[in-house]
Structure formats: structure tokens, C-alpha cells
XYZ file of C-alpha atoms in Angstrom:
260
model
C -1.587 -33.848 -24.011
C -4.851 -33.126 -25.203
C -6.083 -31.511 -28.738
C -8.008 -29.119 -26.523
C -4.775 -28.304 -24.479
C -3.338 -27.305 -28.140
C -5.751 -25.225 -28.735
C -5.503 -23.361 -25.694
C -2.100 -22.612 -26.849
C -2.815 -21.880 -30.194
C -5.616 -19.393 -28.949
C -3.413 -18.032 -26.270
C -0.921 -17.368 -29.076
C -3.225 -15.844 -31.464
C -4.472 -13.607 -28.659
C -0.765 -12.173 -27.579
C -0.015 -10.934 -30.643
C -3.748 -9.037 -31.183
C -3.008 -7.886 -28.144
C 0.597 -6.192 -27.885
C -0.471 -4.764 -31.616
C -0.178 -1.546 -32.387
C -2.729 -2.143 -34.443
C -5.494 -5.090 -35.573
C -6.514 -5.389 -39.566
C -9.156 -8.502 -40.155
C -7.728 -9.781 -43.660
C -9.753 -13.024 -44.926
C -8.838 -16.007 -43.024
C -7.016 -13.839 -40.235
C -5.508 -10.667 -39.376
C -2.432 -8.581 -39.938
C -0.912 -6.669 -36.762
C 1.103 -3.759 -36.966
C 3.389 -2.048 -34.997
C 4.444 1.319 -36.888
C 7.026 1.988 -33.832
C 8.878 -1.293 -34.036
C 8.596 -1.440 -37.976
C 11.714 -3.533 -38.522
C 10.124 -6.095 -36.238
C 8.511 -9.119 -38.293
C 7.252 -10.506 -35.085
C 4.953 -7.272 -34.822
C 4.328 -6.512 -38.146
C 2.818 -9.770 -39.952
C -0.201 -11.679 -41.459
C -1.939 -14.372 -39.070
C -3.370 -17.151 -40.783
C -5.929 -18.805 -38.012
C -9.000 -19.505 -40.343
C -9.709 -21.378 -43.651
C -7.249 -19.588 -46.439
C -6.691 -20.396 -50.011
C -2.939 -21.960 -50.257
C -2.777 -20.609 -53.925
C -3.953 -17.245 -53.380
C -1.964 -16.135 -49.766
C 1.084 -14.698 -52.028
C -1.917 -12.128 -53.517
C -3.019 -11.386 -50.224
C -0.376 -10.618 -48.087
C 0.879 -8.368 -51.214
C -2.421 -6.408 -50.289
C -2.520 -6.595 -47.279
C 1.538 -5.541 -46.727
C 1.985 -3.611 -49.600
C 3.745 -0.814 -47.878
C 5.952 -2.870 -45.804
C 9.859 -3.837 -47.038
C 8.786 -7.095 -46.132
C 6.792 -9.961 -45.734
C 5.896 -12.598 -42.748
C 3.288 -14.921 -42.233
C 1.930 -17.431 -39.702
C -0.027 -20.020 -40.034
C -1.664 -21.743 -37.099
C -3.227 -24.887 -38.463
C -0.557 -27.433 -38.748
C -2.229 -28.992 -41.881
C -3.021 -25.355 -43.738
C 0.823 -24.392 -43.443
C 1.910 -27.605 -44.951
C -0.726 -26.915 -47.842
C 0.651 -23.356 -48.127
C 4.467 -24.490 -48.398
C 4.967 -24.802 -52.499
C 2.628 -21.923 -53.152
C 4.696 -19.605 -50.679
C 7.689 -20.873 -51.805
C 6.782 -20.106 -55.509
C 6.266 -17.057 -54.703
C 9.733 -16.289 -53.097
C 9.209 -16.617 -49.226
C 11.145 -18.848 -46.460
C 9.570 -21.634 -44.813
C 10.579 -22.692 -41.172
C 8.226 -25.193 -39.228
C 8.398 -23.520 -35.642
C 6.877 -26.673 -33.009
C 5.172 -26.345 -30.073
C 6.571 -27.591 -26.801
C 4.810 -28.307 -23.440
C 6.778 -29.027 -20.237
C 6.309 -32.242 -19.287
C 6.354 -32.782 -15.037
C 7.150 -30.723 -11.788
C 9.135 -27.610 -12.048
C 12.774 -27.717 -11.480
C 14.147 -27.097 -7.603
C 15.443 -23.576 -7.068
C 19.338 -23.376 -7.895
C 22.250 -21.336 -6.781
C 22.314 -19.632 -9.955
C 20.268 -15.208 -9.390
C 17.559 -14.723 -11.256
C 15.187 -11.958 -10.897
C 12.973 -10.176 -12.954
C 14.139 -7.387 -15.064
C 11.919 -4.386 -16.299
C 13.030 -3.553 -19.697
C 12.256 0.107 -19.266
C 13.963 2.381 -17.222
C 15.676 0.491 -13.884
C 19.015 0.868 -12.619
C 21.932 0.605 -14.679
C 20.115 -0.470 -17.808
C 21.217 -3.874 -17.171
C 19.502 -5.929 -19.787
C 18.863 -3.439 -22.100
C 22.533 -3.250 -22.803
C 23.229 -6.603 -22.757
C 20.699 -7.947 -25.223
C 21.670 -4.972 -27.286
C 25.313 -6.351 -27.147
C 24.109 -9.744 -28.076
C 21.728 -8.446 -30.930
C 24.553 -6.995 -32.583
C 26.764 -10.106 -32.458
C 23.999 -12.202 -34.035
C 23.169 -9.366 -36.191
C 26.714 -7.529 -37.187
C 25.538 -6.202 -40.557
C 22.249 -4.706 -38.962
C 21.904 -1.102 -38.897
C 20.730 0.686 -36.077
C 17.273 1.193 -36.408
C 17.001 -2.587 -36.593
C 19.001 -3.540 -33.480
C 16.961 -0.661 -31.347
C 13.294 -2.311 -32.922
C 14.540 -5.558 -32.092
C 15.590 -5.005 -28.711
C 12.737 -2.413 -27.379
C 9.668 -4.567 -28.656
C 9.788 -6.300 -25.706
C 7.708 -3.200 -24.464
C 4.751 -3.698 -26.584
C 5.231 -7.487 -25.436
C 4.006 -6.156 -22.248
C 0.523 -5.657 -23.481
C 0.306 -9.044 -24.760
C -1.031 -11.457 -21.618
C -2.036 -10.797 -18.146
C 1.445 -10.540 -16.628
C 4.803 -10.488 -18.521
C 8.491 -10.519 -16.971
C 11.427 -10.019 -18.192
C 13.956 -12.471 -16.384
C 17.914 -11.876 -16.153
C 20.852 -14.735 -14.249
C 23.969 -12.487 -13.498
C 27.347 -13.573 -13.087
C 29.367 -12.599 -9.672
C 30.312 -9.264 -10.547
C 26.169 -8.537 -11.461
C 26.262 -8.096 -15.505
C 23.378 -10.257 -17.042
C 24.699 -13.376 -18.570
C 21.402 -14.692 -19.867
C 17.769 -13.838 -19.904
C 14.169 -15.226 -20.895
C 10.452 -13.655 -21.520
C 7.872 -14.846 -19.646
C 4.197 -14.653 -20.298
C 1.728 -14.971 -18.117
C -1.988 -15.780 -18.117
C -3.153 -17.230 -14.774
C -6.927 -16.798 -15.586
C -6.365 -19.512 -18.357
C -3.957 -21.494 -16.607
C -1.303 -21.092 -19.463
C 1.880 -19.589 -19.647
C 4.342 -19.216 -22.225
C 8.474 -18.782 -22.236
C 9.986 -16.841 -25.039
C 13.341 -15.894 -26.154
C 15.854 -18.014 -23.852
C 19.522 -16.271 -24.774
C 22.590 -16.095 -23.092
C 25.296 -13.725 -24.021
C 27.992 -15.408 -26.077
C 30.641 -14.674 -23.295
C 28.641 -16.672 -20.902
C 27.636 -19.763 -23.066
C 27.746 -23.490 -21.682
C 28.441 -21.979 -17.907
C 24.414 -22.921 -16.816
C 22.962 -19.794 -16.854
C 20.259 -20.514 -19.225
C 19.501 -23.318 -17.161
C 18.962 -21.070 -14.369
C 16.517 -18.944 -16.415
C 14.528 -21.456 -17.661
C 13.904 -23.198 -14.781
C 13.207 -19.993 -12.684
C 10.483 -19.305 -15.339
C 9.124 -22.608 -15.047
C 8.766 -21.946 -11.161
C 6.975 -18.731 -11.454
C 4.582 -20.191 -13.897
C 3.537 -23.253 -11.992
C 3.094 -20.523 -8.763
C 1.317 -18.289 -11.098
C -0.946 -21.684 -11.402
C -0.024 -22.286 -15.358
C -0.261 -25.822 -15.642
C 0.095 -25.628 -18.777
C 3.892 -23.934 -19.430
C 5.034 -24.127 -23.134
C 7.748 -22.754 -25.431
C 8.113 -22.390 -29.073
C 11.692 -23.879 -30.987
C 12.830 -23.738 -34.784
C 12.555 -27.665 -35.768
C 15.859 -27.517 -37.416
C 17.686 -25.195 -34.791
C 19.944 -26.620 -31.954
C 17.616 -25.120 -28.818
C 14.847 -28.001 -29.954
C 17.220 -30.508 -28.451
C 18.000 -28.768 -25.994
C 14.510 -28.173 -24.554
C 13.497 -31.731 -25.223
C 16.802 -32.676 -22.453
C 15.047 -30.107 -20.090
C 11.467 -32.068 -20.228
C 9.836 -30.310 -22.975
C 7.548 -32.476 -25.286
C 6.357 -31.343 -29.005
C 3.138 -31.404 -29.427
C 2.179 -29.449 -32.468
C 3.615 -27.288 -35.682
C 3.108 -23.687 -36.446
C 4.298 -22.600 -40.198
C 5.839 -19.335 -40.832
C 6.871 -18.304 -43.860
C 9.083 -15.109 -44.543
C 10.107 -12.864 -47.480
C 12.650 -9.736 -48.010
């Protein structure tokens, strides 16, 4: 893959989350994005780092520039910056997980046997994935209260704001309950397209249904005309192998570093 090709990630990246903000502060060397609705979201309520930064002197600004949050989150999109920003960050009391950038590598998977359709998160019948990501949120997140589980689960609204076309996609078991699910992000004009949040509900795990998911998004991106069809994995998490069984390449390393 090509440096430019990373880029257009990176950029496409940079622009979802300026775009499903509730709001857009310019901070120096990036921007912070808030989200006062879906507070006890980090994902909506962080510090970008896409511009030259001082390593030593991020703790002072994000402490400015967060103040009235409980928390702090930051990403940084230059692979080389984050690893500069690591001991200062960690000094300071945050988290560090390298997050890597995968591309899909070849043709999209053949169609299986497996239903997948798109889901709309807001009101459709039944409330079918609503209540089962809710049920899953709470098993990953037992201690949670509720506020938390509801942010975590309804963001996926603002996510629609984000790129040119979003679906939500659900696989369902015989008897039509969701047994996993997958975001999907959309932006044909730029011939990119990215896959977010691949989950399947714990009573459904190893039976192929994330399979089914993932490949159905794949599908609908190369239609959509995304070439270019990437994900984003934890390095040290489980899913990174998995993805790289399922044709999915690394290509690049986004730091994000996280404080309570």
C-alpha cells in the first residue's frame, strides 16, 4: 500500500470524528471534539493530535483543554509523534495502547448463508440491536452504571453524521435475535470506507456470525466503490489476529493514550 493510501485513511479518520462532533475546539497541534450528550463517551469527547505537538507539554494541554471533563483521551495520528509522546503521557498518569491500521487485502468475500441486513439504530421494529448491544455492553461492562451503558450504546447516532453513508449491520440467528453486528462507514466520493466495532453477543461466539458481518460489510463497500476498505484493532488484543486470518494487512499505528 501506498504512504498516500495512509493518508487517505488518516484524513478520512480525522474528518469522521470533526464531523459526528457535537462540537469542534482548534487546540495547538489539533482539536478537541465534544459531544455534551454522549459525555461518558471517550470516543466523542477527546483531544486529536494531527499536527506538530510538544511531547513534554501535551499533559498541560489536554488539562486545559479538558479541564471540565472526569477524564482524559487523546489521539495521536502520526505514528512517530505518539511514540515520542509515550514516557511524557505516561509520567503524567495516562494509558497507552498502539491501535494499527488495517487494509483489506484482495476481492471481497462471496455472499454466505449466514442474514445480514442493515439495522437503523433508531427507532425500527422491535428494537432489535439496540437491545442486544445493550445486553452485550453490560456483560463487558458489569460495574458500569447506567448513564454509561446508554452513552455507549446510543453514540452510534452521532456516528451517523460522521461520513457520507453509515450502516449499522446485524446477522440473526433462526429464531431472528441479532447475534452479531458491525459499523460501517461509508465515503464513496473518496473511495474509502471504514468497518468499526465487529461484536458478537457472548451467547453466539465461535458459531460464524461475525464472519458473516464482516464479510457482508466488505461487499457493500467494494459496491459502494471503496477500494480502499480498512479497520482499526488494539495491537495487543485477540481481534488483530483475527483480522489478519480474514485478509487484513497493517499498515500503520495510531497512539491513544487515556486517563481516569
Amino acid at each position: 500500500m501506498s504512504q498516500n493510501d495512509l493518508q487517505r485513511i488518516i484524513d478520512f479518520r480525522i474528518s469522521f470524528a470533526r464531523r459526528q462532533a457535537g462540537e469542534v475546539r482548534e487546540v495547538p497541534g489539533g482539536y478537541l471534539v465534544l459531544h455534551r450528550e454522549y459525555a461518558r463517551s471517550h470516543e466523542h469527547n477527546q483531544l486529536h493530535i494531527t499536527g506538530p505537538a510538544d511531547p513534554e507539554g501535551l499533559p498541560a494541554l489536554a488539562d486545559e483543554a479538558m479541564a471540565f471533563l472526569p477524564h482524559r483521551r487523546i489521539t495521536v495520528h502520526d505514528e512517530a509523534l505518539g511514540l515520542l509522546c509515550v514516557p511524557a503521557l505516561e509520567r503524567a498518569g495516562y494509558t497507552h495502547v498502539t491501535e494499527v491500521l488495517m487494509v483489506h487485502t484482495g476481492p471481497a468475500p462471496q455472499a454466505g448463508a449466514a442474514d445480514v441486513v442493515e439495522r437503523e439504530l433508531g427507532p425500527y421494529p422491535h428494537g432489535l440491536l439496540r437491545r442486544a448491544v445493550t445486553a452485550q455492553q453490560w456483560r463487558w461492562m458489569p460495574d458500569a452504571d447506567e448513564k454509561t451503558v446508554y452513552d455507549l450504546v446510543e453514540r452510534r447516532t452521532a456516528r451517523r453524521a460522521g461520513a457520507e453513508e453509515v450502516l449499522f449491520l446485524a446477522a440473526h440467528d433462526d429464531s431472528g435475535e441479532i447475534a452479531s453486528w458491525a459499523d460501517l462507514y461509508l465515503e464513496p466520493a473518496a473511495g474509502v470506507a471504514q468497518i468499526e466495532e465487529v461484536a458478537t453477543a457472548e451467547p453466539y461466539l465461535r458459531r460464524g456470525y461475525a464472519d458473516a458481518v464482516l464479510a457482508d460489510a466488505l461487499r457493500r463497500a467494494a459496491a459502494a466503490g471503496c477500494a480502499l476498505r480498512f479497520l482499526v484493532a488494539d495491537q495487543d488484543d485477540w481481534p488483530l489476529r483475527w483480522y489478519g486470518r480474514r485478509g487484513f494487512t497493517a499498515v500503520g499505528r495510531v497512539h491513544s493514550f487515556s486517563r481516569f
